Coordinates of N, CA and C in Angstrom, one line a residue:
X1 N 65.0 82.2 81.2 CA 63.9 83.0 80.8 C 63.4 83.9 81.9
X2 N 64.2 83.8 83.1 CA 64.2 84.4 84.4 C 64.4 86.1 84.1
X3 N 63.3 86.8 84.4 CA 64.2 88.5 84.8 C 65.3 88.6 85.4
X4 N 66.1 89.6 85.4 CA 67.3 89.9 86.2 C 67.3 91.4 86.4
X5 N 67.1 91.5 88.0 CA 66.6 92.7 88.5 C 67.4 93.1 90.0
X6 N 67.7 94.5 89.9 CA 68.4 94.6 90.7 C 67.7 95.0 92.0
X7 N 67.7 93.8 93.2 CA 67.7 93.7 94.6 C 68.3 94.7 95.4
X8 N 69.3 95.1 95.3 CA 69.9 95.6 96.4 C 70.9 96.5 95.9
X9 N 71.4 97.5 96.6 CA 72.7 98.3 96.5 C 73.4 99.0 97.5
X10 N 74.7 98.7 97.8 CA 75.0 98.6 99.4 C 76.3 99.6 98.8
X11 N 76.4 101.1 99.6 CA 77.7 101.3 99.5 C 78.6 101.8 100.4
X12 N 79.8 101.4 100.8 CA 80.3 102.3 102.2 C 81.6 102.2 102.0
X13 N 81.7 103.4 103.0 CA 83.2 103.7 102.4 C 84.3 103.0 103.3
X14 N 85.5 102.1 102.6 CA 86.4 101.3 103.1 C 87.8 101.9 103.1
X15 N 88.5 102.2 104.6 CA 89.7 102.6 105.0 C 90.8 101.8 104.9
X16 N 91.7 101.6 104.3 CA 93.1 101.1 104.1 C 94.2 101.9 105.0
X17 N 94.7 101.3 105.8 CA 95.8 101.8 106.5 C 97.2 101.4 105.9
X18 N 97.8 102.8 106.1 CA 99.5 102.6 106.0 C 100.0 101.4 106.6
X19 N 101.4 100.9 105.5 CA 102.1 99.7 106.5 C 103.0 100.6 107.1
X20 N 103.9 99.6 108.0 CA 104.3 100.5 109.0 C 106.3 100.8 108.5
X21 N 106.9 101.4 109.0 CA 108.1 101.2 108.6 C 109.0 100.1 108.0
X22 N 109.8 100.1 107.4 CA 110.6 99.2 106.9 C 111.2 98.5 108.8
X23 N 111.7 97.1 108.5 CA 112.2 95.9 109.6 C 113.2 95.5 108.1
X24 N 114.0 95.2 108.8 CA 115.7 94.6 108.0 C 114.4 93.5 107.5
X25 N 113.7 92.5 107.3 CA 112.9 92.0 106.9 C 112.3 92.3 105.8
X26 N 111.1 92.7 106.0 CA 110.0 94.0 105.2 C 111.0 94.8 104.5
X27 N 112.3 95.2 104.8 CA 112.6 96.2 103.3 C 113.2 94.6 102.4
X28 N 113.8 94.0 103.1 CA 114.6 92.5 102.4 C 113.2 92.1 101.0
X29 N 112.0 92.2 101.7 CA 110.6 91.5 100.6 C 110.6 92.8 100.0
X30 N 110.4 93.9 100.4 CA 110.1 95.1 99.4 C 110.8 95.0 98.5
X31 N 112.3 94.9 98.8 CA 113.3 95.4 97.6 C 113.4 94.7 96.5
X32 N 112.9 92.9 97.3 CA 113.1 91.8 95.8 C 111.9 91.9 95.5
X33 N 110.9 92.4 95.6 CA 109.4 91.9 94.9 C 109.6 93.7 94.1
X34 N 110.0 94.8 94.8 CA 110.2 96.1 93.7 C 110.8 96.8 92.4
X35 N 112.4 95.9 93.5 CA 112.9 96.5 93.0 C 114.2 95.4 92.3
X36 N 113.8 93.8 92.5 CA 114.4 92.8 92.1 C 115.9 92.6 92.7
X37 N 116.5 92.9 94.0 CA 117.5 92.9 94.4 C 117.6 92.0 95.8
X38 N 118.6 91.5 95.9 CA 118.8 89.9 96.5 C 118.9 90.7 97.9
X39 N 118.2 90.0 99.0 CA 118.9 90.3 99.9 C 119.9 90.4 101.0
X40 N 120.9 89.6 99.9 CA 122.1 90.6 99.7 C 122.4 91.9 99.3
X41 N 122.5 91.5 98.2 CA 122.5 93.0 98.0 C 121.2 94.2 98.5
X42 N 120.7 94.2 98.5 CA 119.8 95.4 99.6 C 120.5 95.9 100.7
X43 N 121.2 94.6 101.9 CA 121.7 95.0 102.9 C 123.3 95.2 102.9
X44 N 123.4 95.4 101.4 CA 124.9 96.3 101.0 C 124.6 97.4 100.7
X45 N 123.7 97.6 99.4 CA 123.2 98.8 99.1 C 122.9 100.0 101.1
X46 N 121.9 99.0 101.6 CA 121.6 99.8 103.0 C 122.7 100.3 103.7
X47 N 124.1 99.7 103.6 CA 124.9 99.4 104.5 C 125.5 101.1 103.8
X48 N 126.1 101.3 102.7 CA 126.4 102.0 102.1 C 125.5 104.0 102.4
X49 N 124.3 103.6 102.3 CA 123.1 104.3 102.6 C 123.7 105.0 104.0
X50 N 123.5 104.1 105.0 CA 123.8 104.2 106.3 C 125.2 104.9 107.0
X51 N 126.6 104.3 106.1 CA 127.5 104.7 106.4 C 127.5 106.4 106.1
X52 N 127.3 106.5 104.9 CA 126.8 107.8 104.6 C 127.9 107.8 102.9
X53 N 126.9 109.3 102.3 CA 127.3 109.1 100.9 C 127.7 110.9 100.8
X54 N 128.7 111.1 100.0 CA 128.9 112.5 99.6 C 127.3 113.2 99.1
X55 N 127.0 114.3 99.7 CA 126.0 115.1 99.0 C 126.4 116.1 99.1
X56 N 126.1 116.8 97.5 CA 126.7 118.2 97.0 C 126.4 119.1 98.0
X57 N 126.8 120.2 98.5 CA 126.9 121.2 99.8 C 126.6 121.0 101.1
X58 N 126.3 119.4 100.9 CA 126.2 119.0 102.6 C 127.4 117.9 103.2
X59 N 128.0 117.8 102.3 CA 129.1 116.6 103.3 C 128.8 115.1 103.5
X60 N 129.4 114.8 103.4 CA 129.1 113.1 103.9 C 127.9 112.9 104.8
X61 N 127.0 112.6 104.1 CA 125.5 112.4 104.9 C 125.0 110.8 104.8
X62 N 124.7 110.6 106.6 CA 124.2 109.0 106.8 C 122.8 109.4 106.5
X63 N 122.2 108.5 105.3 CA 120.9 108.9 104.8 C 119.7 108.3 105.7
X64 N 120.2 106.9 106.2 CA 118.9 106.3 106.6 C 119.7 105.7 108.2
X65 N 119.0 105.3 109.3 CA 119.1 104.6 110.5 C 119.4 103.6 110.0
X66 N 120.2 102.4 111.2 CA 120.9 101.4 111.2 C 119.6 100.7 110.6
X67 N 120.3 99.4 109.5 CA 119.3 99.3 108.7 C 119.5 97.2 109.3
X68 N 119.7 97.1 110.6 CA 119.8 95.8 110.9 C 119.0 96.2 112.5
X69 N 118.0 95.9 111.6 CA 116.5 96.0 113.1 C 115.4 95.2 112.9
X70 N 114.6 95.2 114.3 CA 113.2 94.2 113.8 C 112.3 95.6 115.1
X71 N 112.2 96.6 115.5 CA 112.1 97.3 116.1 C 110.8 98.3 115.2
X72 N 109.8 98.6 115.5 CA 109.1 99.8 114.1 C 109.0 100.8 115.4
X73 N 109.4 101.3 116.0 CA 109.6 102.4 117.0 C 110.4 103.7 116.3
X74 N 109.7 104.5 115.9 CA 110.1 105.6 115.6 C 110.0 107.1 117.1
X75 N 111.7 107.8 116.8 CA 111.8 108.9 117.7 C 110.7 110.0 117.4
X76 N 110.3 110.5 118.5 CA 109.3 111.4 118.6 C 109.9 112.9 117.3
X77 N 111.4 112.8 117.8 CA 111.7 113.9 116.6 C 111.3 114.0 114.9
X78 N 111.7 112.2 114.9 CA 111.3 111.7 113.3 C 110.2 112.1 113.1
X79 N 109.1 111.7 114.0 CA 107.8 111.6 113.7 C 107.3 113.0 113.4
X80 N 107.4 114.1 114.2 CA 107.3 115.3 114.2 C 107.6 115.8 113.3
X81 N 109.2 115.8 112.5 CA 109.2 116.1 110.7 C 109.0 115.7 109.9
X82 N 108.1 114.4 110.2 CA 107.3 113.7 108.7 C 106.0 114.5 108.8
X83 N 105.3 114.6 110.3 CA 104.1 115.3 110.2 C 104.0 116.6 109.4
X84 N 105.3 117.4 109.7 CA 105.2 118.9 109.1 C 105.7 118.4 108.0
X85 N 106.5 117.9 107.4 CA 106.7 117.7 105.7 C 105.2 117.0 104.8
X86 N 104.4 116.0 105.7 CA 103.3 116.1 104.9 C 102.4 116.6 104.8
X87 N 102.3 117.5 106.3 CA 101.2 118.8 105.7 C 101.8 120.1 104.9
X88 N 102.8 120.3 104.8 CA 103.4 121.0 104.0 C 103.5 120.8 102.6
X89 N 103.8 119.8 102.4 CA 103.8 118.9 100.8 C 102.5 118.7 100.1
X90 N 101.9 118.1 101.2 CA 100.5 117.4 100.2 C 99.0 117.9 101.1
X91 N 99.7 118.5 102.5 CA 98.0 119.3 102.9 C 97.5 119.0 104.1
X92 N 97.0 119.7 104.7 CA 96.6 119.1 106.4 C 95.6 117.9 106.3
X93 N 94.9 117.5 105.3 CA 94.1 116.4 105.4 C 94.8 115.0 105.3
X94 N 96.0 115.2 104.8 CA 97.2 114.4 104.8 C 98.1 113.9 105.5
X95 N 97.5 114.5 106.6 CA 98.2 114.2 108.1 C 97.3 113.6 109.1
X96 N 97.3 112.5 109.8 CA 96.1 112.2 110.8 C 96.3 112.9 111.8
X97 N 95.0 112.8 112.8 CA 95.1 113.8 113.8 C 96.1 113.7 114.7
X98 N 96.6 112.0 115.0 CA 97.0 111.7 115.8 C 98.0 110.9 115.1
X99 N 99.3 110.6 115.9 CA 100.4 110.4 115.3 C 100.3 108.5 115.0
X100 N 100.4 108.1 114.1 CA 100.3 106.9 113.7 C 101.6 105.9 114.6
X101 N 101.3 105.5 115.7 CA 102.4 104.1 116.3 C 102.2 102.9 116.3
X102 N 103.5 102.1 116.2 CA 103.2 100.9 115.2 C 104.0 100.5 116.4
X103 N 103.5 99.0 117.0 CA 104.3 97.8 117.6 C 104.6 96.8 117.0
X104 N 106.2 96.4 117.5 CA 106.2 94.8 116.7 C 106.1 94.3 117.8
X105 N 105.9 92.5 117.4 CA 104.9 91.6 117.8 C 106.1 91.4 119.1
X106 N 107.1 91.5 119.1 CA 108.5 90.9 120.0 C 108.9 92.2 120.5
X107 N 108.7 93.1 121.1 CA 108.9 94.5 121.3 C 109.6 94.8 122.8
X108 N 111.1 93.4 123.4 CA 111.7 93.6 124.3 C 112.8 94.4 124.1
X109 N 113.3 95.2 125.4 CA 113.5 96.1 125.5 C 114.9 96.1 124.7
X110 N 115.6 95.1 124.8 CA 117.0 94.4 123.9 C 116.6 94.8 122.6
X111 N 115.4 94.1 121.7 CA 115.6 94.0 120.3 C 114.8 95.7 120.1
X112 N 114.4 96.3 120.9 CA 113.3 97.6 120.9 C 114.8 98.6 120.8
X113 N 116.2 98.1 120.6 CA 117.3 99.5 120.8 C 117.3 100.7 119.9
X114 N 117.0 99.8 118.3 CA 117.3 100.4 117.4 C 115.7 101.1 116.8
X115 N 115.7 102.4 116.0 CA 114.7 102.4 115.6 C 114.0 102.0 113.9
X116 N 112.9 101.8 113.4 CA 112.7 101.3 112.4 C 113.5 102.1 111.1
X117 N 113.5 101.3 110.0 CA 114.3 101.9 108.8 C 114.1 102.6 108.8
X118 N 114.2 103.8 108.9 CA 113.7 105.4 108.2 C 115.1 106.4 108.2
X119 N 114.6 107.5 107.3 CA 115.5 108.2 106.2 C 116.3 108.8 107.8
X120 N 117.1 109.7 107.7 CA 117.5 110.2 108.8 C 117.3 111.7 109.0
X121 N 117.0 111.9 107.2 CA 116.3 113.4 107.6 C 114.6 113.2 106.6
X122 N 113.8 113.5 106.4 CA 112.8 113.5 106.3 C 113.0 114.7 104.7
X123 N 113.4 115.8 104.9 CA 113.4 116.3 104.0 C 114.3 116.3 103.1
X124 N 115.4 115.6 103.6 CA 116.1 115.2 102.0 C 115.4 114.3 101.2
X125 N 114.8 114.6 100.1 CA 114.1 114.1 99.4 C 114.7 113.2 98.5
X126 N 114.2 111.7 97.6 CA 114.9 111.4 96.6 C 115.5 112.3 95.8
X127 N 114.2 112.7 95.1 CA 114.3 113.9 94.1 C 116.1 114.5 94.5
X128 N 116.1 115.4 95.7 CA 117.1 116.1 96.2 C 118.6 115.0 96.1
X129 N 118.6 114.1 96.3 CA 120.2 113.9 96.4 C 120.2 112.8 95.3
X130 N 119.5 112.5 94.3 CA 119.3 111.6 93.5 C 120.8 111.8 92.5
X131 N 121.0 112.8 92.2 CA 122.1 113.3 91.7 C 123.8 113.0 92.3
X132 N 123.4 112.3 93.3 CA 124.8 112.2 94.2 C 124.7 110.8 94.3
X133 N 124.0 109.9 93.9 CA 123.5 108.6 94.4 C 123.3 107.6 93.2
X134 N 124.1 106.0 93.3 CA 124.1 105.5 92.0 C 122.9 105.1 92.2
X135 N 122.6 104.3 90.7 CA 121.3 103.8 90.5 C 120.3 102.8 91.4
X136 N 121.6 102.1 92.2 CA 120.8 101.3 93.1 C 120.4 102.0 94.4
X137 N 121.3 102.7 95.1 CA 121.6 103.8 95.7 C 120.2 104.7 96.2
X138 N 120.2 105.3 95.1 CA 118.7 105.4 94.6 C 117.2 105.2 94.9
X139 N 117.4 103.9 94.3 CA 116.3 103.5 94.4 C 115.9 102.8 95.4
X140 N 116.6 102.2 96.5 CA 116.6 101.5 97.6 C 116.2 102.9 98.7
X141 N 116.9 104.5 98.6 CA 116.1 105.1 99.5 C 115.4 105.8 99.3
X142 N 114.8 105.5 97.8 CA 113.4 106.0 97.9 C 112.3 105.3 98.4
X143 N 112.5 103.8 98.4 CA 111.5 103.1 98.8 C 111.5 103.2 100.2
X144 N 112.9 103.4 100.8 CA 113.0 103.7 102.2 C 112.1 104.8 102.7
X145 N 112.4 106.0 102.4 CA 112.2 107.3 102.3 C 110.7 107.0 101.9
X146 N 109.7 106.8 100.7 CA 108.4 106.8 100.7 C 107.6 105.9 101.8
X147 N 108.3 104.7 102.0 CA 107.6 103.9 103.3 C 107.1 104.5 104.1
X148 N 108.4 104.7 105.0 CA 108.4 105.6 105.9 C 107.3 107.2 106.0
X149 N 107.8 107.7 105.0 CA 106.8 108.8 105.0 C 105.5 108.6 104.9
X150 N 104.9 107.3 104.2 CA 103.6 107.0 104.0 C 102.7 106.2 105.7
X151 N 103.9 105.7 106.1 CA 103.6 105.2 107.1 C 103.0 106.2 108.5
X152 N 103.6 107.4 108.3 CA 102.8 108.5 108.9 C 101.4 109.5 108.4
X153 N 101.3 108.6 107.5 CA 100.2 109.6 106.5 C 98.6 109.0 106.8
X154 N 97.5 109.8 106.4 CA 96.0 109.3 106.6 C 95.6 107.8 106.0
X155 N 94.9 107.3 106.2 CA 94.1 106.0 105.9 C 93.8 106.7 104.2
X156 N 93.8 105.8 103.4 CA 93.3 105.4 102.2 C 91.5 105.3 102.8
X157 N 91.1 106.1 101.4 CA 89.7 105.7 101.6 C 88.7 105.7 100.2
X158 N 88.3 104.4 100.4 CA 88.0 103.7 99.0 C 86.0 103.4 98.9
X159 N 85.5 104.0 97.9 CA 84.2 103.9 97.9 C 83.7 102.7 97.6
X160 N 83.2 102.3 98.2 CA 83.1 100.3 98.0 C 81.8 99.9 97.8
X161 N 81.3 99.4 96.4 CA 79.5 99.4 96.2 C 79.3 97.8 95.8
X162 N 78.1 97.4 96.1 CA 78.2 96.0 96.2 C 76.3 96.1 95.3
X163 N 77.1 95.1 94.4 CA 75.3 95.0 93.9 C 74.7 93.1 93.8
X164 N 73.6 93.8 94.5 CA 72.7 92.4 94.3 C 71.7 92.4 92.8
X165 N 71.9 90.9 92.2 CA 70.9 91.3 91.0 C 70.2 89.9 91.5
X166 N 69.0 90.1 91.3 CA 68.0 88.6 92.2 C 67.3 88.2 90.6
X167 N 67.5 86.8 90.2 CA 66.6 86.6 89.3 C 65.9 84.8 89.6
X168 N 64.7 85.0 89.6 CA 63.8 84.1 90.4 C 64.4 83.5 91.8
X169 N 64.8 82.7 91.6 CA 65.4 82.1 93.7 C 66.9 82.3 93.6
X170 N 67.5 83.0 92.7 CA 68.9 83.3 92.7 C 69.2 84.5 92.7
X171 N 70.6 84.6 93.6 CA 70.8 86.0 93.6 C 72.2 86.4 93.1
X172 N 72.6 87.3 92.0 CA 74.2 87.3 91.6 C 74.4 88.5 92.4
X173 N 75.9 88.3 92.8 CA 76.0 90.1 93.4 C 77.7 90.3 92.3
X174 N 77.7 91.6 92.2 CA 78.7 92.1 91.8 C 79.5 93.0 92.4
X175 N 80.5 93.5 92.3 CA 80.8 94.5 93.8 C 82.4 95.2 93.1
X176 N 82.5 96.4 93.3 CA 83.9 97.0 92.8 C 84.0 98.5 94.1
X177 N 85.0 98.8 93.8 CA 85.5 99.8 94.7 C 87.0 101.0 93.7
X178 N 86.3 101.7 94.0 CA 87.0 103.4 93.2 C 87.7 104.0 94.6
X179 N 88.8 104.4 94.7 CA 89.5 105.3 95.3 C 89.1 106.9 95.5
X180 N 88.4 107.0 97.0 CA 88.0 108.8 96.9 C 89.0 109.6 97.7
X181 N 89.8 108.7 98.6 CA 91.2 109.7 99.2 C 91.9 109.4 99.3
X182 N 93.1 109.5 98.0 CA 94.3 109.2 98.3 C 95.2 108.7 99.3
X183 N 95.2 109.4 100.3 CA 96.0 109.4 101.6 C 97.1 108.8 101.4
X184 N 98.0 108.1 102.4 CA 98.9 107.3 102.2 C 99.7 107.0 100.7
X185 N 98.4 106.8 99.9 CA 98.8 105.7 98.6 C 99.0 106.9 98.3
X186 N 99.0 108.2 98.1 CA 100.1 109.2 97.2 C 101.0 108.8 96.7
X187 N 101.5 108.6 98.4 CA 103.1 108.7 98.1 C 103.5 106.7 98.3
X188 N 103.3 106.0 98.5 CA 103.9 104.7 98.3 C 102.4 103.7 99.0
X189 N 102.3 102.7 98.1 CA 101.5 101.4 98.0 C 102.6 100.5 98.2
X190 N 102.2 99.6 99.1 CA 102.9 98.0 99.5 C 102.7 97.0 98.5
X191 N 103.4 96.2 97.7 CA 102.8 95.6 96.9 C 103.2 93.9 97.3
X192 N 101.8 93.4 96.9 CA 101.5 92.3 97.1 C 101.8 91.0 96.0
X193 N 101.7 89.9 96.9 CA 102.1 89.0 95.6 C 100.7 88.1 95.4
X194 N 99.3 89.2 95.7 CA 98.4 88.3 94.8 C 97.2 90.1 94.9
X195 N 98.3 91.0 94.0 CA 97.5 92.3 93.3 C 96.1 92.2 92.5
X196 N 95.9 91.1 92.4 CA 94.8 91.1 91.4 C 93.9 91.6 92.2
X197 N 94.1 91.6 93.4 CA 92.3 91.8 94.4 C 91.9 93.1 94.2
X198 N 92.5 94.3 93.8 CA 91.9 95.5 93.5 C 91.9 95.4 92.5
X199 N 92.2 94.7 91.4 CA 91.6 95.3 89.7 C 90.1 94.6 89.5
X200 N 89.3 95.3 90.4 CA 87.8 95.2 89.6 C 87.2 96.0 88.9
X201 N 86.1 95.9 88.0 CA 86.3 96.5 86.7 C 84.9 97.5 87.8
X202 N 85.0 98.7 87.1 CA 84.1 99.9 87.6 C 83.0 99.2 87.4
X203 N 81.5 99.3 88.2 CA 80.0 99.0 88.1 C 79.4 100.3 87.5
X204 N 78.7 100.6 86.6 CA 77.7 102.0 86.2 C 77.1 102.2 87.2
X205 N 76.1 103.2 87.0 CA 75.1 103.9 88.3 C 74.3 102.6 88.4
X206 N 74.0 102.0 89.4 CA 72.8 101.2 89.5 C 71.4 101.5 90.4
X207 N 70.3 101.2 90.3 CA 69.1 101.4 91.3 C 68.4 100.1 91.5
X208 N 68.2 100.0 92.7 CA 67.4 99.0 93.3 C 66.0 98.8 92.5
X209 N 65.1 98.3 91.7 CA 64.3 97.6 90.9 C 64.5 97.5 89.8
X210 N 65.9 98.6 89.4 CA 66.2 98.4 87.2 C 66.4 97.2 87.1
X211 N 65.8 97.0 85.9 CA 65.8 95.9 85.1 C 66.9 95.3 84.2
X212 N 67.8 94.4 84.5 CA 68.7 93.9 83.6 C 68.5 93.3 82.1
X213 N 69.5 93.3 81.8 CA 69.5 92.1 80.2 C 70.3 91.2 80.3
X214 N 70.5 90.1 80.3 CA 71.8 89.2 80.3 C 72.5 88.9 78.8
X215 N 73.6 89.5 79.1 CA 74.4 88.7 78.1 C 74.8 87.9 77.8
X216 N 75.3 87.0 79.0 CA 75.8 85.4 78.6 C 76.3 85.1 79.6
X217 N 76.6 84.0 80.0 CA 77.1 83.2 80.9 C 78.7 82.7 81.2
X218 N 79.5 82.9 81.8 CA 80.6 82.5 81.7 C 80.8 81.1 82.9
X219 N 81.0 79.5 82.6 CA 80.9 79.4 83.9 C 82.5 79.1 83.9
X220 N 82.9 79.3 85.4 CA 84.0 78.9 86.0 C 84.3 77.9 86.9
X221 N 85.4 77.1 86.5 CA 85.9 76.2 88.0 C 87.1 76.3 88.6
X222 N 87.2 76.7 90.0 CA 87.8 77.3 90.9 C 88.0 75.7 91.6
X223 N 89.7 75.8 91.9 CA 90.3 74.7 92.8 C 90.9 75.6 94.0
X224 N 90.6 74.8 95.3 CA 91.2 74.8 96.7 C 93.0 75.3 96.2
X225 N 93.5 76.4 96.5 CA 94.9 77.1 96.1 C 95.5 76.4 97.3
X226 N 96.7 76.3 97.3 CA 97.8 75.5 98.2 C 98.2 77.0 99.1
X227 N 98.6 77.4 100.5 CA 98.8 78.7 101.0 C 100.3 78.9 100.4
X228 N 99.9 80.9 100.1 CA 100.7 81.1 99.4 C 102.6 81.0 100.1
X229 N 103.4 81.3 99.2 CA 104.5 81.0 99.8 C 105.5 82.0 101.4
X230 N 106.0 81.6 101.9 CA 106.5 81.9 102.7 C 107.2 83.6 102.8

């Protein structure tokens, strides 16, 4: 018989950073969780990629760098034509100011030879040689090709509102977040194997003293999860 009234309303804006290039690893999980392909086969598919593929008016072209690395060190040249392909493509706010570099955790100078998976030209586009390239072919350097290019791109920036509703000594809060700059996530999102954390359902306008109505109660019980798998 308690009122239900809204306490509080908190909103700020939350940054999501790009992951970093594909590691013989990281494409091995991308490709079975994307694109359902054994890690075997990925690092045939890659192998193929690498060696290089007929493309119409250009010749036998090695599409992507040695695709057997743990290294995310990208050449200053790479970096330099992703910056100008994605202000060119999608817009100078789509580019950070400063060039996005990424260390791995083991970064000696032995395993640091090669550099991370990326395309070997920046501007051949999926779209562009999709036509010369089988199905798997494909789809393995596009995910290449968008990583990579996302991996150079602005922070995600997500409007994040949190509501408190206080009714007598209890407080419920509710809380969702809407997408206000694209960045990154244009062109490729990493996907996780517990997605659910972003599908919350939109909150209306709210103000600090409106008065609620309750509809009903749902209760739940939540058990201790075992950590997720390897």
């Amino acid at each position: 018989d308690t009122p239900f009234a809204v306490s509080n309303v908190k909103r700020t804006d939350k940054r999501r950073s790009p992951s970093p290039p594909f590691t013989t690893s990281t494409m091995q999980q991308e490709a079975s969780r994307k694109l359902n392909m054994t890690p075997r086969r990925t690092m045939a598919i890659a192998q193929q990629l690498y060696e290089g593929v007929d493309i119409t008016g250009e010749g036998t072209v090695g599409l992507i760098t040695y695709m057997r690395t743990d290294s995310l060190r990208i050449s200053d040249e790479a970096q330099a034509a992703a910056r100008s392909f994605i202000e060119s493509r999608y817009g100078a706010a789509y580019r950070p100011e400063t060039p996005k570099q990424y260390k791995s955790r083991s970064a000696t100078a032995a395993q640091d030879a090669h550099e991370a998976i990326r395309p070997s030209s920046v501007t051949l586009t999926p779209e562009q040689v999709k036509g010369d390239l089988t199905g798997e072919q494909y789809r393995l350097y596009r995910l290449i090709w968008s990583r990579f290019l996302a991996s150079q791109m602005s922070n995600a920036v997500y409007d994040s509102v949190s509501v408190d509703i206080a009714a007598g000594e209890h407080t419920f809060r509710a809380s969702a977040s809407s997408l206000k700059f694209a960045g990154y996530t244009a062109v490729y999102e990493e996907s996780r194997d517990d997605d659910k954390e972003d599908k919350e359902p939109a909150l209306p306008e709210l103000q600090p003293g409106e008065v609620m109505t309750l509809d009903g109660f749902e209760p739940g019980q939540h058990f201790t999860q075992p950590p997720a798998r390897y």
